[in-house]
Each structure stands twice: as C-alpha cells, then as structure tokens.
Amino acid sequence: MASTPQIKIPATYMRGGTSKGVFFKLSDLPSVAQKAGPERDRLLLRVIGSPDPYEKQIDGMGGATSSTSKTVILSKSESSEHDVDYLFGQVSIDKPVVDWSGNCGNLSAAVGPFAIANGLVEAARIPENGLAEVRIWQANIQKTIVSQVPIVNGQVQETGDFELDGVTFPAAEIAVAFMDPADGEGAIFPTGNLIDDLDVPGVGKLKATLINAGIPTVFINAADVGYTGAELQDVINSDSRALKMFEAIRAYGAVRMGLINDVSEAAHRQHTPKVAFIGPPVDYVSSSGKPVQAADIDLLVRAFSMGKLHHAMMGTAAVAIAAAAAIEGTLVNLAAGGDKRQAVTFGHPSGSLRVGAEANLVDGRWQIDQAIMSRSARVLMEGVVRIPGDSF
C-alpha cells in the first residue's frame, strides 16, 4: 500500500477570549494555500480534522465545538495605517466548509500578541514596558480593530489576574476596540427598523432586532419562544426541536437582512448571521456553578454559533449586543431597561460580561464609532502542525 508522507507547517495553537484556534503566518503556508481558494480550504479542513461525521475531530486540531474549530491567517499589513492583516476561517465540524463570512471577536484578542511575537509589528512600535497598540485590519469584514497588548521587558505579557467568565484560569487583560463595527455602508439596521416582525414558518411571527454591528445578528425575545434567557447549554443543545427552531429563525433572519436570497442557502453560511434570545435579568447559576445575581446584570443573552448554543459569548456577538443596547428602542435596549446607555453587563451561560459602545444618530442613520471589551489570550503550543501531503 502506497504511503503519503506528511508535511510540516509552522503553526501556533492559541486561546483568545473564550475561543481557541490554529494560527498561521501567511508566508508559512504552502504556496498553493497562500491565496484564497479550494486548496486553502482543504488544507485548513485537514488541519482541524473536518469534515468528521463523528463530530469529534479526533484526527485534527479541532475541539469539536464552534469555539475550538477555528483558523487564523496573519501577515504584515499592506496598509500603512495597520500593522497586521487578519483573516479568520470558521471550520465546520461535520461539513467540508470553511466559512469566511465573518470575524471571531474572541480570537481578535490573540492577533496582537501573535503579531508581536512573530515580527509582524515594527519593533519601534513596541515599548519595553507598557501597552503596545496593535492596529489590525480584519480582512473578512474590512474593518479596523485596535488591540492594547501588555508588554513586560519587551515581551508579550500573558499571565495576570484578569478573570474572564468562560475561561478557567486568569491571564493578562487585553483591551480590544472594534472600530466602526457596522457594515461598510453604515447600515447598522439592514431593514431600516429597530424592531421587525419576522415570519418564520412553523414558529410564527416574532419581534426581532436585525443588526449588523460586529457580526450580523438576529435578536429575539426569549419569552416569545418559551424561554427565560437563563438557560444553559444542555437544555438547548440536547433538544433537537429547539435547535431546528433556532436554525429556522436564523435562516429567515438572514433572508430578511439580505445576506442570502433563499433560506436553503443558510446551510452553506453557518457562521453568519448569529441568532440570540434575550430576556430581563433573573438570578441563575452559571455552568461553572457560579451564582449570577440579577442585580449585577442588565439583561440575559444566549447566542448560537454554528448551530449550537455557545458556552459563553462570541466576541463579535458581544459587539452586536453593545451596539443594540446603546440604541434606544431595540429589543436588546428594552430588555436592559430601555434607557440610553454607553455600556451594558449581560449574563451568558458561563457568567457575565461588560461591553461598551456609544451610538449617535447622524443624518438619520445610527452610527457606532467603536465598541470596546476586555479579553485575554495565551499561546498554548507552538511548533509545526502535520497533515498528509495529499490533503490539498
């Protein structure tokens, strides 16, 4: 039986926020994978271990969840206004699909540290001690992200006492600012409405806020679909009826937002839009056993990623939450009390998170200058990843 030798590709396995993924320098990829196309997709699928009908990704670097089935490609920026160009690929677990339609806000926190450690940021921009500002061009969504990376003795500081619900161990805090997070035309609300009536066959007519800030997101009221917003993963992910319902809501929301032309296309666009259900604050116990008090949060949010309820909150969805909360009259804002606000603390399955955004109405259109949150990041392993040479 003929054997195919494995090839080695320099790679770094990193955690960023509540996600982790395999990071590559563009120049380290095989030449055929240095440009977008099927060869690149096949390579990344094989690295992660997809498609896997067992949904375990045993023969790859993926962790069999949407939060751990991710890839990042970085290069020195072609723009003088940015330090690094950042491309994110969300790898499907059971399908031969790499979705390039959106960003990962959590892994955005790891881009700055990786870029500094791998020589993608000019040395003159890195202090001996203090904060290094890394200007990131997010190539998927054509947006700027600014990351504040702590530096000690000229090196990225990874350890610290910053705690992030959804991450077991503390680490150094990294502030991440998503600049002008709406789409390129500033259409934060693709339909022009703060609240829409969304008809979903088999579900009914739902009130929905359809927003494009950070990532396209469909927000609905938890009570309208029989929930409170305090549910944990197992309650939803073990219920095939619920998963089917939320996927239908996501698909019809995508059509209404103009992201796809027909609901049948949603299966090939799993990463965007997100769908989330929200509710007013109540006391609950997080997945770690930590009590979350209603008095400490403004609202509850539960969001889906790649067809499953997320264990915490996607960073880009947190941007959408911050933006929607800042605009009076959205479902998110109303769930948080309906007041004008520049920050919001929301409860998610793993605990709570505070995010900030400031909204302004300019010439009849809502504008978000930036949305800010704190995350952390850490290198888990670095060296080479191996894949069979006939994989792409």
Tab-separated table of N, CA and C in Angstrom, residues 8 18 34 46 58 76 86 102 123 130 139-140 166 213 228 240 242 256 294 302 328 365:
chain	number	residue	atom	x	y	z
A	8	LYS	N	5.002	19.378	7.113
A	8	LYS	CA	5.015	20.169	8.339
A	8	LYS	C	4.776	21.632	7.989
A	18	THR	N	-12.775	33.334	24.807
A	18	THR	CA	-13.350	32.024	25.110
A	18	THR	C	-13.286	31.088	23.903
A	34	GLN	N	-1.521	29.995	-0.125
A	34	GLN	CA	-1.292	31.389	0.241
A	34	GLN	C	-2.300	32.328	-0.401
A	46	ARG	N	-8.267	19.851	6.808
A	46	ARG	CA	-7.466	18.695	7.258
A	46	ARG	C	-6.716	19.009	8.544
A	58	ILE	N	-11.260	14.012	15.953
A	58	ILE	CA	-10.183	13.260	16.590
A	58	ILE	C	-8.896	13.343	15.778
A	76	LYS	N	1.958	40.645	7.577
A	76	LYS	CA	2.257	42.069	7.761
A	76	LYS	C	1.320	42.858	6.860
A	86	TYR	N	-5.504	40.380	9.152
A	86	TYR	CA	-6.057	39.250	9.910
A	86	TYR	C	-7.217	38.626	9.137
A	102	GLY	N	-17.335	36.087	8.246
A	102	GLY	CA	-17.329	36.967	9.410
A	102	GLY	C	-16.040	36.888	10.187
A	123	ALA	N	9.350	46.927	15.380
A	123	ALA	CA	9.935	46.952	16.724
A	123	ALA	C	9.788	48.313	17.383
A	130	GLY	N	4.853	48.411	29.167
A	130	GLY	CA	3.649	49.207	28.946
A	130	GLY	C	2.699	48.496	28.005
A	139	ALA	N	-9.660	41.377	7.576
A	139	ALA	CA	-9.882	41.264	6.137
A	139	ALA	C	-11.242	40.690	5.778
A	140	ASN	N	-11.807	39.838	6.639
A	140	ASN	CA	-13.124	39.247	6.339
A	140	ASN	C	-14.195	40.319	6.206
A	166	GLY	N	-16.021	31.979	31.491
A	166	GLY	CA	-15.910	31.087	30.343
A	166	GLY	C	-14.499	30.590	30.136
A	213	ALA	N	-23.591	44.837	13.423
A	213	ALA	CA	-22.522	45.545	14.126
A	213	ALA	C	-21.666	44.493	14.806
A	228	THR	N	-36.552	31.780	29.141
A	228	THR	CA	-36.354	32.950	30.003
A	228	THR	C	-35.105	33.735	29.624
A	240	SER	N	-33.417	18.658	20.043
A	240	SER	CA	-33.335	18.778	18.578
A	240	SER	C	-34.421	19.699	18.032
A	242	ALA	N	-35.610	22.382	19.533
A	242	ALA	CA	-35.168	23.755	19.774
A	242	ALA	C	-34.093	24.169	18.772
A	256	ARG	N	-34.099	38.124	5.499
A	256	ARG	CA	-34.630	39.466	5.773
A	256	ARG	C	-33.516	40.511	5.817
A	294	ALA	N	-29.278	38.850	39.532
A	294	ALA	CA	-29.992	39.764	38.643
A	294	ALA	C	-29.568	41.211	38.868
A	302	ARG	N	-28.464	34.697	25.316
A	302	ARG	CA	-27.991	33.378	24.922
A	302	ARG	C	-27.861	33.371	23.405
A	328	GLU	N	-31.637	53.238	21.741
A	328	GLU	CA	-32.933	53.158	22.403
A	328	GLU	C	-34.010	52.631	21.459
A	365	ARG	N	-29.235	58.235	10.365
A	365	ARG	CA	-28.749	56.855	10.432
A	365	ARG	C	-27.929	56.670	11.704
